[in-house]
Amino acid sequence: MSEVTFSKDELERYSRHLIIPEFNIEGQRKLKAAKVLVVGTGGLGSPMLLYLAAAGVGTIGIIDFDVVDDSNLQRQVLYSVDDVGVPKVEAAKKRIQALNPHINIVVHETMLTSQNALDIVKDYDVVADGTDNFPTRYLVNDACVLLGKTNVYASIFRFEGQVSVFNYTDKEGNVGPNYRDLFPSPPPPGLVPSCAEGGVIGVLPGIVGSLQANEVIKVITGVGEPLSGRLFIFDALSFITRTLKIYRDEENPLNGKNPTITELIDYQQFCGIPQKSEEKNVKEITVKELANMVKNNVDFQLIDVREPYEYDIANIKGELIPLAQVEESYNKINSDKQVVVHCRSGKRSADAIELLEKKYGFKNLYNLKGGILAWADEIDNSLPKY
Amino acid sequence: MEVNILAFGIAREIMGKQNLVLEIPNQSTVKELLEIIEMQFPKLKDLASMTIAINEEYVKEEREIKAMDEIAIIPPVSGG
């Protein structure tokens, strides 16, 4: 490591690290020599990128395919108003390069897929997973295990966070547990909401992503005890924390006794996400067609299957019957005229229609394609999107 | 015997509360406890995998439960 050198500017910048006895210039050299891939530049990626850049990680890879949206700014502190509409990787790079000009930033403006994951991940020493969906969680995990990389993991939901260090090889050469030891199979699609579907308190990713950044730094420098073989859980609502001991499972299909997964698989399929051809077969109506029906005073019923708190944010004057109450309220739904059912994006309303058709024989139900979001995009710009 | 259940994530949403004190037969295993909880909250069955920890340690389904154990139910979360 002695070949890694620092300029006067760098020595001054990192002085608060250099004077920690167990960290010192050796820790700083390891940071500068390290290559870290941050997967996802959202709530967790924001504090991670800021702190890893500030700390002086020599090469930081950023991967994301999305653009900055107004609804990101409540928690994704990496971005400002001017970045809205800009690709996240581009805005992120600009921000962290301004914070630390001494580091090298590599941008991957793409979705991480089974096709490109091994090729991208292989160039890095440590991966930090801040993605927002189950298929990518399993993909990142499997790619790291197949390539022997440490996966610093964190995940959030509403007021709760989880942190762990997966697939970590300790000084004795023992490899710690990975995501599949903890959660061998994914929950069925739709049961565990993402931040976009279920919401998240804005400070939470700041706390959890900062813990994740700290674990990345510990893994790289070898300072302290990384959170390998342990799962940290934080509930910000009641301020409950637990640090669970976790173990490797010999049934793990990746690196258990009899490995059955030797290459990356189709993670959408693994997580039960319907492929295009398997999508719900319900009748659809576009927002333009609905707008015409309203204009021409067509006699129809509009049902909104969202929750009351969503109705308060934005509504198009549908009758509110939340999805969970659709069954008990089926007699409120007309069977003798056209009924349009909508939700936020069109997913829950399709579920409602499928249920009503199968169980109660409705034949007059139409799903509003794209939901109230499409209405806000195409018909009424004054309607807030959430 | 009485045991304390601590639910996280979507399990807490399904159960409607974070803490639950449950009376279960002596020498029940984790599997038997889960069956009792799932009878009360059938939707929990849909979660294909949940991590169960007793006194802050990951356990398998055949583990026997002792009185006053704290049993944490930890479903996966995916947000980022």
Tab-separated table of C-alpha atoms in Angstrom:
chain	number	residue	atom	x	y	z
A	1	MET	CA	0.000	0.000	0.000
A	2	SER	CA	2.990	2.319	0.404
A	3	GLU	CA	2.854	3.115	-3.335
A	4	VAL	CA	-0.373	5.077	-2.705
A	5	THR	CA	0.665	8.655	-2.039
A	6	PHE	CA	-1.160	11.841	-1.147
A	7	SER	CA	-0.761	15.465	-2.150
A	8	LYS	CA	-0.548	18.202	0.476
A	9	ASP	CA	-4.197	19.089	-0.282
A	10	GLU	CA	-5.269	15.522	0.303
A	11	LEU	CA	-3.317	15.171	3.547
A	12	GLU	CA	-4.989	18.301	4.871
A	13	ARG	CA	-8.425	17.200	3.692
A	14	TYR	CA	-8.160	13.775	5.338
A	15	SER	CA	-6.348	14.924	8.489
A	16	ARG	CA	-9.214	13.963	10.813
A	17	HIS	CA	-8.883	10.373	9.597
A	18	LEU	CA	-5.098	10.391	9.730
A	19	ILE	CA	-4.999	11.302	13.411
A	20	ILE	CA	-7.238	8.410	14.513
A	21	PRO	CA	-4.620	5.953	15.824
A	22	GLU	CA	-6.236	2.757	14.475
A	23	PHE	CA	-7.168	4.358	11.148
A	24	ASN	CA	-4.174	6.569	10.265
A	25	ILE	CA	-2.595	6.978	6.853
A	26	GLU	CA	-2.714	3.234	6.235
A	27	GLY	CA	-6.534	3.292	6.401
A	28	GLN	CA	-6.594	6.312	4.144
A	29	ARG	CA	-4.312	4.575	1.627
A	30	LYS	CA	-6.650	1.584	1.544
A	31	LEU	CA	-9.585	3.920	0.891
A	32	LYS	CA	-7.770	5.621	-1.942
A	33	ALA	CA	-6.821	2.285	-3.522
A	34	ALA	CA	-10.371	0.909	-3.206
A	35	LYS	CA	-13.054	0.610	-5.871
A	36	VAL	CA	-16.626	0.666	-4.596
A	37	LEU	CA	-19.766	0.192	-6.687
A	38	VAL	CA	-22.857	1.926	-5.312
A	39	VAL	CA	-25.911	0.260	-6.859
A	40	GLY	CA	-28.849	2.660	-6.916
A	41	THR	CA	-28.600	6.384	-6.293
A	42	GLY	CA	-31.799	6.876	-4.330
A	43	GLY	CA	-32.422	7.319	-0.630
A	44	LEU	CA	-29.589	5.022	0.488
A	45	GLY	CA	-27.277	5.872	-2.404
A	46	SER	CA	-27.436	9.584	-1.579
A	47	PRO	CA	-25.744	9.550	1.844
A	48	MET	CA	-23.481	6.690	0.774
A	49	LEU	CA	-22.123	8.564	-2.226
A	50	LEU	CA	-21.678	11.770	-0.246
A	51	TYR	CA	-19.835	10.105	2.641
A	52	LEU	CA	-17.762	7.707	0.533
A	53	ALA	CA	-16.665	10.577	-1.697
A	54	ALA	CA	-15.917	12.809	1.278
A	55	ALA	CA	-13.982	9.997	2.973
A	56	GLY	CA	-11.738	9.620	-0.050
A	57	VAL	CA	-12.692	6.267	-1.599
A	58	GLY	CA	-10.407	6.335	-4.657
A	59	THR	CA	-12.813	4.970	-7.257
A	60	ILE	CA	-16.580	5.145	-6.904
A	61	GLY	CA	-18.861	3.483	-9.450
A	62	ILE	CA	-22.402	4.795	-9.709
A	63	ILE	CA	-25.122	2.768	-11.370
A	64	ASP	CA	-28.698	3.907	-12.011
A	65	PHE	CA	-31.012	4.294	-15.014
A	66	ASP	CA	-33.480	6.813	-13.588
A	67	VAL	CA	-33.801	10.596	-13.757
A	68	VAL	CA	-34.225	12.872	-10.742
A	69	ASP	CA	-37.896	13.405	-9.888
A	70	ASP	CA	-39.552	16.022	-7.643
A	71	SER	CA	-40.669	13.247	-5.288
A	72	ASN	CA	-37.010	12.235	-4.715
A	73	LEU	CA	-36.040	15.496	-3.026
A	74	GLN	CA	-37.837	14.659	0.269
A	75	ARG	CA	-35.009	12.212	1.099
A	76	GLN	CA	-32.416	11.983	-1.681
A	77	VAL	CA	-30.202	14.758	-0.340
A	78	LEU	CA	-27.693	14.328	-3.150
A	79	TYR	CA	-29.941	16.302	-5.515
A	80	SER	CA	-31.372	19.785	-5.728
A	81	VAL	CA	-34.239	21.391	-7.636
A	82	ASP	CA	-32.016	22.115	-10.642
A	83	ASP	CA	-31.343	18.383	-11.059
A	84	VAL	CA	-34.990	17.424	-11.620
A	85	GLY	CA	-35.235	15.708	-15.004
A	86	VAL	CA	-31.481	15.076	-15.189
A	87	PRO	CA	-30.155	11.482	-15.199
A	88	LYS	CA	-29.367	10.576	-11.601
A	89	VAL	CA	-25.869	9.264	-12.350
A	90	GLU	CA	-24.998	12.538	-14.049
A	91	ALA	CA	-26.328	14.740	-11.213
A	92	ALA	CA	-24.707	12.458	-8.626
A	93	LYS	CA	-21.339	12.561	-10.329
A	94	LYS	CA	-21.403	16.348	-10.554
A	95	ARG	CA	-22.304	16.691	-6.884
A	96	ILE	CA	-19.706	14.295	-5.452
A	97	GLN	CA	-16.938	15.385	-7.817
A	98	ALA	CA	-17.524	18.938	-6.549
A	99	LEU	CA	-17.276	17.590	-3.007
A	100	ASN	CA	-14.011	15.752	-3.673
A	101	PRO	CA	-11.960	16.426	-6.829
A	102	HIS	CA	-9.327	13.882	-5.757
A	103	ILE	CA	-11.446	10.823	-6.492
A	104	ASN	CA	-12.270	8.955	-9.691
A	105	ILE	CA	-15.956	8.494	-10.514
A	106	VAL	CA	-17.202	5.884	-12.982
A	107	VAL	CA	-20.743	6.224	-14.269
A	108	HIS	CA	-22.919	3.322	-15.446
A	109	GLU	CA	-26.148	4.779	-16.795
A	110	THR	CA	-28.002	1.511	-17.127
A	111	MET	CA	-30.222	-0.899	-15.267
A	112	LEU	CA	-28.254	-3.689	-13.571
A	113	THR	CA	-29.349	-6.902	-15.307
A	114	SER	CA	-28.422	-10.579	-15.348
A	115	GLN	CA	-26.699	-9.840	-18.653
A	116	ASN	CA	-24.414	-6.993	-17.528
A	117	ALA	CA	-24.054	-7.523	-13.752
A	118	LEU	CA	-20.972	-9.775	-13.682
A	119	ASP	CA	-19.182	-7.593	-16.181
A	120	ILE	CA	-19.840	-4.422	-14.190
A	121	VAL	CA	-19.315	-5.836	-10.680
A	122	LYS	CA	-16.046	-7.664	-11.468
A	123	ASP	CA	-14.058	-4.412	-11.616
A	124	TYR	CA	-14.918	-3.414	-8.035
A	125	ASP	CA	-13.688	-4.526	-4.612
A	126	VAL	CA	-16.861	-3.845	-2.642
A	127	VAL	CA	-20.501	-3.472	-3.683
A	128	ALA	CA	-23.007	-1.388	-1.727
A	129	ASP	CA	-26.600	-2.338	-2.460
A	130	GLY	CA	-29.050	0.545	-2.237
A	131	THR	CA	-31.570	-0.703	-4.791
A	132	ASP	CA	-35.321	-0.595	-4.362
A	133	ASN	CA	-36.753	-3.931	-5.463
A	134	PHE	CA	-36.452	-7.638	-4.706
A	135	PRO	CA	-35.282	-8.881	-8.132
A	136	THR	CA	-32.278	-6.530	-8.040
A	137	ARG	CA	-31.556	-7.429	-4.396
A	138	TYR	CA	-31.176	-11.094	-5.365
A	139	LEU	CA	-29.261	-10.150	-8.515
A	140	VAL	CA	-26.714	-8.043	-6.592
A	141	ASN	CA	-26.379	-10.764	-3.961
A	142	ASP	CA	-25.851	-13.555	-6.459
A	143	ALA	CA	-23.390	-11.557	-8.580
A	144	CYS	CA	-21.354	-10.764	-5.441
A	145	VAL	CA	-21.328	-14.381	-4.260
A	146	LEU	CA	-20.398	-15.708	-7.720
A	147	LEU	CA	-17.558	-13.168	-7.970
A	148	GLY	CA	-16.462	-13.369	-4.327
A	149	LYS	CA	-17.188	-9.702	-3.568
A	150	THR	CA	-18.398	-8.265	-0.287
A	151	ASN	CA	-21.963	-6.918	-0.510
A	152	VAL	CA	-22.696	-4.160	1.997
A	153	TYR	CA	-26.461	-4.359	2.244
A	154	ALA	CA	-29.126	-2.004	3.515
A	155	SER	CA	-32.840	-1.804	2.928
A	156	ILE	CA	-35.656	0.408	4.177
A	157	PHE	CA	-39.430	0.456	4.540
A	158	ARG	CA	-41.510	3.314	5.982
A	159	PHE	CA	-39.828	3.736	9.418
A	160	GLU	CA	-37.621	0.650	9.377
A	161	GLY	CA	-34.169	-0.220	8.165
A	162	GLN	CA	-31.989	-3.320	7.882
A	163	VAL	CA	-28.199	-3.362	7.482
A	164	SER	CA	-25.740	-6.231	7.072
A	165	VAL	CA	-22.457	-7.118	5.401
A	166	PHE	CA	-22.904	-10.136	3.141
A	167	ASN	CA	-20.397	-12.569	1.673
A	168	TYR	CA	-17.549	-11.062	3.676
A	169	THR	CA	-14.316	-13.011	3.807
A	170	ASP	CA	-12.626	-12.513	7.172
A	171	LYS	CA	-8.921	-12.552	7.979
A	172	GLU	CA	-9.019	-16.342	8.461
A	173	GLY	CA	-10.599	-16.792	5.038
A	174	ASN	CA	-14.060	-17.697	6.368
A	175	VAL	CA	-16.949	-16.427	4.262
A	176	GLY	CA	-19.958	-14.956	6.084
A	177	PRO	CA	-23.669	-15.355	5.294
A	178	ASN	CA	-25.389	-13.732	2.326
A	179	TYR	CA	-28.901	-12.493	1.517
A	180	ARG	CA	-30.128	-15.953	0.542
A	181	ASP	CA	-29.191	-17.371	3.949
A	182	LEU	CA	-31.503	-14.824	5.492
A	183	PHE	CA	-34.316	-14.803	2.948
A	184	PRO	CA	-34.159	-17.970	0.801
A	185	SER	CA	-37.200	-16.986	-1.235
A	186	PRO	CA	-38.719	-13.610	-2.119
A	187	PRO	CA	-42.190	-12.554	-0.965
A	188	PRO	CA	-44.924	-12.750	-3.596
A	189	PRO	CA	-45.052	-9.618	-5.758
A	190	GLY	CA	-47.083	-6.773	-4.307
A	191	LEU	CA	-47.080	-8.009	-0.695
A	192	VAL	CA	-44.111	-5.978	0.543
A	193	PRO	CA	-44.412	-2.462	-0.844
A	194	SER	CA	-41.440	-0.473	-2.143
A	195	CYS	CA	-40.790	3.116	-1.019
A	196	ALA	CA	-42.765	4.344	-4.046
A	197	GLU	CA	-45.747	2.188	-3.070
A	198	GLY	CA	-45.541	2.200	0.715
A	199	GLY	CA	-43.776	5.455	1.491
A	200	VAL	CA	-40.702	6.117	3.593
A	201	ILE	CA	-39.880	8.754	6.201
A	202	GLY	CA	-37.259	11.028	4.661
A	203	VAL	CA	-34.631	10.899	7.417
A	204	LEU	CA	-34.559	7.087	7.526
A	205	PRO	CA	-32.404	6.491	4.423
A	206	GLY	CA	-30.070	9.187	5.742
A	207	ILE	CA	-29.525	7.188	8.923
A	208	VAL	CA	-29.430	3.750	7.344
A	209	GLY	CA	-27.378	4.783	4.279
A	210	SER	CA	-24.833	6.420	6.575
A	211	LEU	CA	-24.483	3.195	8.560
A	212	GLN	CA	-24.021	1.410	5.245
A	213	ALA	CA	-21.287	3.868	4.173
A	214	ASN	CA	-19.534	3.302	7.489
A	215	GLU	CA	-19.579	-0.476	6.933
A	216	VAL	CA	-18.108	0.037	3.453
A	217	ILE	CA	-15.256	2.035	5.012
A	218	LYS	CA	-14.696	-0.631	7.692
A	219	VAL	CA	-14.646	-3.437	5.114
A	220	ILE	CA	-12.093	-1.583	2.989
A	221	THR	CA	-9.781	-0.489	5.792
A	222	GLY	CA	-10.116	-3.541	8.023
A	223	VAL	CA	-10.711	-1.189	10.939
A	224	GLY	CA	-13.190	-2.508	13.536
A	225	GLU	CA	-15.588	-5.438	13.213
A	226	PRO	CA	-17.738	-5.370	10.093
A	227	LEU	CA	-21.413	-6.262	10.408
A	228	SER	CA	-20.813	-9.697	8.891
A	229	GLY	CA	-22.817	-12.557	10.411
A	230	ARG	CA	-25.139	-9.996	11.954
A	231	LEU	CA	-28.284	-8.219	10.819
A	232	PHE	CA	-28.969	-4.796	12.291
A	233	ILE	CA	-32.612	-3.754	12.460
A	234	PHE	CA	-33.734	-0.239	13.291
A	235	ASP	CA	-37.307	0.864	13.870
A	236	ALA	CA	-37.302	4.645	13.954
A	237	LEU	CA	-40.958	4.840	14.997
A	238	SER	CA	-40.545	3.264	18.428
A	239	PHE	CA	-36.731	3.494	18.425
A	240	ILE	CA	-36.203	-0.227	18.734
A	241	THR	CA	-32.899	-1.660	17.568
A	242	ARG	CA	-31.796	-5.273	17.405
A	243	THR	CA	-28.582	-6.815	16.142
A	244	LEU	CA	-29.275	-10.439	15.283
A	245	LYS	CA	-26.682	-13.109	14.879
A	246	ILE	CA	-27.155	-14.770	11.511
A	247	TYR	CA	-25.585	-17.876	10.028
A	248	ARG	CA	-24.796	-19.521	6.745
A	249	ASP	CA	-27.339	-22.099	5.644
A	250	GLU	CA	-26.066	-25.309	4.113
A	251	GLU	CA	-29.181	-25.320	1.921
A	252	ASN	CA	-28.115	-22.037	0.272
A	253	PRO	CA	-28.355	-22.696	-3.491
A	254	LEU	CA	-25.360	-20.438	-4.210
A	255	ASN	CA	-22.713	-21.585	-1.767
A	256	GLY	CA	-24.316	-24.184	0.481
A	257	LYS	CA	-23.524	-27.894	0.450
A	258	ASN	CA	-25.006	-28.566	-2.970
A	259	PRO	CA	-24.965	-25.370	-5.006
A	260	THR	CA	-27.571	-25.334	-7.778
A	261	ILE	CA	-27.114	-21.748	-8.947
A	262	THR	CA	-23.827	-21.384	-10.785
A	263	GLU	CA	-24.696	-18.416	-12.978
A	264	LEU	CA	-27.091	-15.470	-12.833
A	265	ILE	CA	-30.749	-16.367	-13.400
A	266	ASP	CA	-33.913	-14.518	-14.464
A	267	TYR	CA	-34.666	-12.540	-11.294
A	268	GLN	CA	-37.998	-11.129	-12.462
A	269	GLN	CA	-39.215	-14.671	-12.897
A	270	PHE	CA	-37.594	-15.793	-9.611
A	271	CYS	CA	-39.522	-13.055	-7.790
A	272	GLY	CA	-42.768	-14.021	-9.539
A	273	ILE	CA	-43.094	-10.747	-11.422
A	274	PRO	CA	-45.542	-11.459	-14.256
A	275	GLN	CA	-44.013	-11.379	-17.727
A	276	LYS	CA	-45.832	-9.328	-20.349
A	277	SER	CA	-47.873	-12.288	-21.604
A	278	GLU	CA	-48.998	-13.211	-18.091
A	279	GLU	CA	-50.289	-9.750	-17.233
A	280	LYS	CA	-53.804	-9.511	-15.912
A	281	ASN	CA	-56.323	-9.991	-18.651
A	282	VAL	CA	-58.807	-7.238	-17.790
A	283	LYS	CA	-60.567	-4.779	-20.090
A	284	GLU	CA	-58.842	-1.417	-20.227
A	285	ILE	CA	-59.735	2.174	-20.969
A	286	THR	CA	-57.290	5.024	-21.547
A	287	VAL	CA	-57.408	8.344	-19.705
A	288	LYS	CA	-58.252	10.074	-23.013
A	289	GLU	CA	-61.268	7.783	-23.503
A	290	LEU	CA	-62.355	8.470	-19.923
A	291	ALA	CA	-61.990	12.226	-20.435
A	292	ASN	CA	-64.242	11.950	-23.518
A	293	MET	CA	-66.843	9.996	-21.564
A	294	VAL	CA	-66.901	12.778	-18.969
A	295	LYS	CA	-67.144	15.453	-21.668
A	296	ASN	CA	-69.995	13.684	-23.449
A	297	ASN	CA	-71.922	13.031	-20.214
A	298	VAL	CA	-71.844	9.272	-20.695
A	299	ASP	CA	-73.617	7.475	-17.840
A	300	PHE	CA	-70.984	5.419	-16.026
A	301	GLN	CA	-69.678	4.739	-12.540
A	302	LEU	CA	-66.117	5.637	-11.477
A	303	ILE	CA	-64.618	3.596	-8.628
A	304	ASP	CA	-61.388	4.579	-6.877
A	305	VAL	CA	-59.788	1.626	-5.042
A	306	ARG	CA	-57.002	3.601	-3.342
A	307	GLU	CA	-56.756	4.483	0.365
A	308	PRO	CA	-58.459	7.569	1.875
A	309	TYR	CA	-55.093	9.281	2.526
A	310	GLU	CA	-54.251	8.926	-1.154
A	311	TYR	CA	-57.658	10.346	-2.111
A	312	ASP	CA	-56.784	13.416	-0.018
A	313	ILE	CA	-53.608	14.001	-2.055
A	314	ALA	CA	-55.293	13.815	-5.438
A	315	ASN	CA	-58.585	12.492	-6.764
A	316	ILE	CA	-60.752	12.536	-9.880
A	317	LYS	CA	-64.026	12.311	-7.930
A	318	GLY	CA	-64.402	8.550	-8.047
A	319	GLU	CA	-66.343	6.649	-5.393
A	320	LEU	CA	-63.748	5.580	-2.852
A	321	ILE	CA	-63.749	1.845	-2.088
A	322	PRO	CA	-60.229	0.838	-0.902
A	323	LEU	CA	-59.036	-2.444	-2.418
A	324	ALA	CA	-59.300	-4.304	0.906
A	325	GLN	CA	-63.024	-3.393	1.115
A	326	VAL	CA	-63.961	-4.128	-2.476
A	327	GLU	CA	-65.252	-7.584	-1.656
A	328	GLU	CA	-67.559	-6.550	1.173
A	329	SER	CA	-68.765	-3.553	-0.882
A	330	TYR	CA	-69.346	-5.354	-4.186
A	331	ASN	CA	-73.057	-4.474	-4.067
A	332	LYS	CA	-72.155	-0.773	-4.337
A	333	ILE	CA	-70.700	-1.467	-7.764
A	334	ASN	CA	-73.096	-1.236	-10.696
A	335	SER	CA	-73.528	-4.302	-12.848
A	336	ASP	CA	-75.843	-2.764	-15.454
A	337	LYS	CA	-73.726	0.096	-16.764
A	338	GLN	CA	-70.104	0.715	-17.620
A	339	VAL	CA	-67.869	0.922	-14.544
A	340	VAL	CA	-64.359	2.376	-14.685
A	341	VAL	CA	-62.062	1.306	-11.836
A	342	HIS	CA	-58.883	3.206	-11.074
A	343	CYS	CA	-56.034	3.442	-8.576
A	344	ARG	CA	-52.672	5.220	-8.635
A	345	SER	CA	-50.980	3.339	-11.467
A	346	GLY	CA	-53.497	0.713	-12.597
A	347	LYS	CA	-52.188	-2.264	-10.639
A	348	ARG	CA	-54.555	-2.398	-7.688
A	349	SER	CA	-57.567	-1.616	-9.890
A	350	ALA	CA	-56.649	-4.585	-12.107
A	351	ASP	CA	-56.541	-6.770	-8.973
A	352	ALA	CA	-59.958	-5.452	-7.935
A	353	ILE	CA	-61.464	-6.142	-11.372
A	354	GLU	CA	-60.015	-9.625	-11.502
A	355	LEU	CA	-61.515	-10.405	-8.099
A	356	LEU	CA	-64.923	-8.974	-8.968
A	357	GLU	CA	-65.051	-10.801	-12.298
A	358	LYS	CA	-63.964	-14.148	-10.896
A	359	LYS	CA	-65.984	-14.130	-7.715
A	360	TYR	CA	-69.073	-12.102	-8.572
A	361	GLY	CA	-69.289	-12.441	-12.358
A	362	PHE	CA	-69.001	-8.747	-13.251
A	363	LYS	CA	-68.610	-8.182	-17.001
A	364	ASN	CA	-68.829	-4.399	-17.207
A	365	LEU	CA	-65.610	-3.329	-15.472
A	366	TYR	CA	-62.836	-1.363	-17.198
A	367	ASN	CA	-59.397	-0.676	-15.756
A	368	LEU	CA	-58.102	2.882	-16.143
A	369	LYS	CA	-54.754	2.366	-17.837
A	370	GLY	CA	-51.943	4.114	-15.968
A	371	GLY	CA	-54.307	5.204	-13.191
A	372	ILE	CA	-54.479	8.677	-11.744
A	373	LEU	CA	-50.806	9.205	-12.661
A	374	ALA	CA	-51.658	8.966	-16.363
A	375	TRP	CA	-54.622	11.319	-15.796
A	376	ALA	CA	-52.233	13.869	-14.248
A	377	ASP	CA	-49.803	13.452	-17.151
A	378	GLU	CA	-52.245	13.600	-20.039
A	379	ILE	CA	-55.453	15.270	-18.917
A	380	ASP	CA	-54.998	17.489	-15.870
A	381	ASN	CA	-51.547	18.876	-15.113
A	382	SER	CA	-52.795	20.616	-11.987
A	383	LEU	CA	-53.276	17.242	-10.287
A	384	PRO	CA	-50.354	16.402	-7.971
A	385	LYS	CA	-48.504	13.182	-8.777
A	386	TYR	CA	-47.390	11.153	-5.795
B	1	MET	CA	-46.229	-20.397	28.773
B	2	GLU	CA	-46.045	-16.798	27.659
B	3	VAL	CA	-43.775	-15.566	24.900
B	4	ASN	CA	-43.130	-12.088	23.558
B	5	ILE	CA	-43.429	-11.523	19.834
B	6	LEU	CA	-41.788	-8.517	18.224
B	7	ALA	CA	-42.900	-7.915	14.643
B	8	PHE	CA	-41.122	-5.850	12.031
B	9	GLY	CA	-41.913	-4.595	8.552
B	10	ILE	CA	-44.941	-5.960	6.767
B	11	ALA	CA	-45.490	-8.528	9.567
B	12	ARG	CA	-46.156	-5.652	11.915
B	13	GLU	CA	-48.609	-4.174	9.398
B	14	ILE	CA	-50.392	-7.491	8.997
B	15	MET	CA	-50.575	-8.094	12.766
B	16	GLY	CA	-51.573	-4.501	13.408
B	17	LYS	CA	-49.114	-4.125	16.265
B	18	GLN	CA	-45.445	-4.453	17.012
B	19	ASN	CA	-45.651	-6.355	20.297
B	20	LEU	CA	-47.774	-9.359	21.014
B	21	VAL	CA	-47.769	-11.529	24.125
B	22	LEU	CA	-48.937	-15.007	23.257
B	23	GLU	CA	-49.835	-18.022	25.370
B	24	ILE	CA	-48.453	-21.171	23.738
B	25	PRO	CA	-48.082	-24.796	24.884
B	26	ASN	CA	-44.827	-25.604	26.698
B	27	GLN	CA	-42.030	-26.950	24.505
B	28	SER	CA	-43.524	-25.517	21.309
B	29	THR	CA	-41.160	-25.154	18.406
B	30	VAL	CA	-40.799	-22.099	16.196
B	31	LYS	CA	-42.768	-23.933	13.513
B	32	GLU	CA	-45.653	-24.584	15.907
B	33	LEU	CA	-45.607	-20.996	17.103
B	34	LEU	CA	-45.779	-19.745	13.520
B	35	GLU	CA	-48.787	-21.975	12.894
B	36	ILE	CA	-50.538	-20.412	15.901
B	37	ILE	CA	-49.716	-16.882	14.723
B	38	GLU	CA	-50.732	-17.651	11.147
B	39	MET	CA	-54.110	-18.914	12.326
B	40	GLN	CA	-54.689	-15.464	13.839
B	41	PHE	CA	-53.171	-13.612	10.890
B	42	PRO	CA	-53.595	-15.797	7.770
B	43	LYS	CA	-51.975	-13.215	5.494
B	44	LEU	CA	-48.601	-13.914	7.134
B	45	LYS	CA	-48.631	-17.259	5.346
B	46	ASP	CA	-48.217	-15.447	2.024
B	47	LEU	CA	-44.762	-14.212	3.001
B	48	ALA	CA	-42.593	-16.910	1.510
B	49	SER	CA	-39.690	-16.239	3.825
B	50	MET	CA	-39.394	-14.496	7.146
B	51	THR	CA	-36.374	-14.472	9.373
B	52	ILE	CA	-37.183	-15.606	12.896
B	53	ALA	CA	-34.839	-14.687	15.715
B	54	ILE	CA	-35.005	-15.731	19.338
B	55	ASN	CA	-33.233	-13.458	21.793
B	56	GLU	CA	-31.364	-11.744	18.947
B	57	GLU	CA	-30.209	-14.909	17.270
B	58	TYR	CA	-31.420	-16.354	13.957
B	59	VAL	CA	-33.128	-19.708	14.510
B	60	LYS	CA	-34.475	-22.554	12.420
B	61	GLU	CA	-38.058	-23.790	12.566
B	62	GLU	CA	-37.319	-26.832	14.715
B	63	ARG	CA	-35.888	-24.741	17.570
B	64	GLU	CA	-37.772	-25.155	20.839
B	65	ILE	CA	-39.090	-22.032	22.532
B	66	LYS	CA	-38.631	-21.289	26.229
B	67	ALA	CA	-40.770	-19.108	28.477
B	68	MET	CA	-39.943	-15.394	28.316
B	69	ASP	CA	-38.112	-15.766	24.998
B	70	GLU	CA	-38.298	-12.738	22.745
B	71	ILE	CA	-39.254	-13.901	19.266
B	72	ALA	CA	-38.626	-11.408	16.480
B	73	ILE	CA	-40.369	-11.799	13.129
B	74	ILE	CA	-38.395	-10.097	10.393
B	75	PRO	CA	-39.777	-10.137	6.856
B	76	PRO	CA	-37.638	-8.850	4.003
B	77	VAL	CA	-37.901	-5.186	2.974
B	78	SER	CA	-36.760	-3.949	-0.396
B	79	GLY	CA	-36.807	-0.149	-0.328
B	80	GLY	CA	-33.767	1.929	-1.054
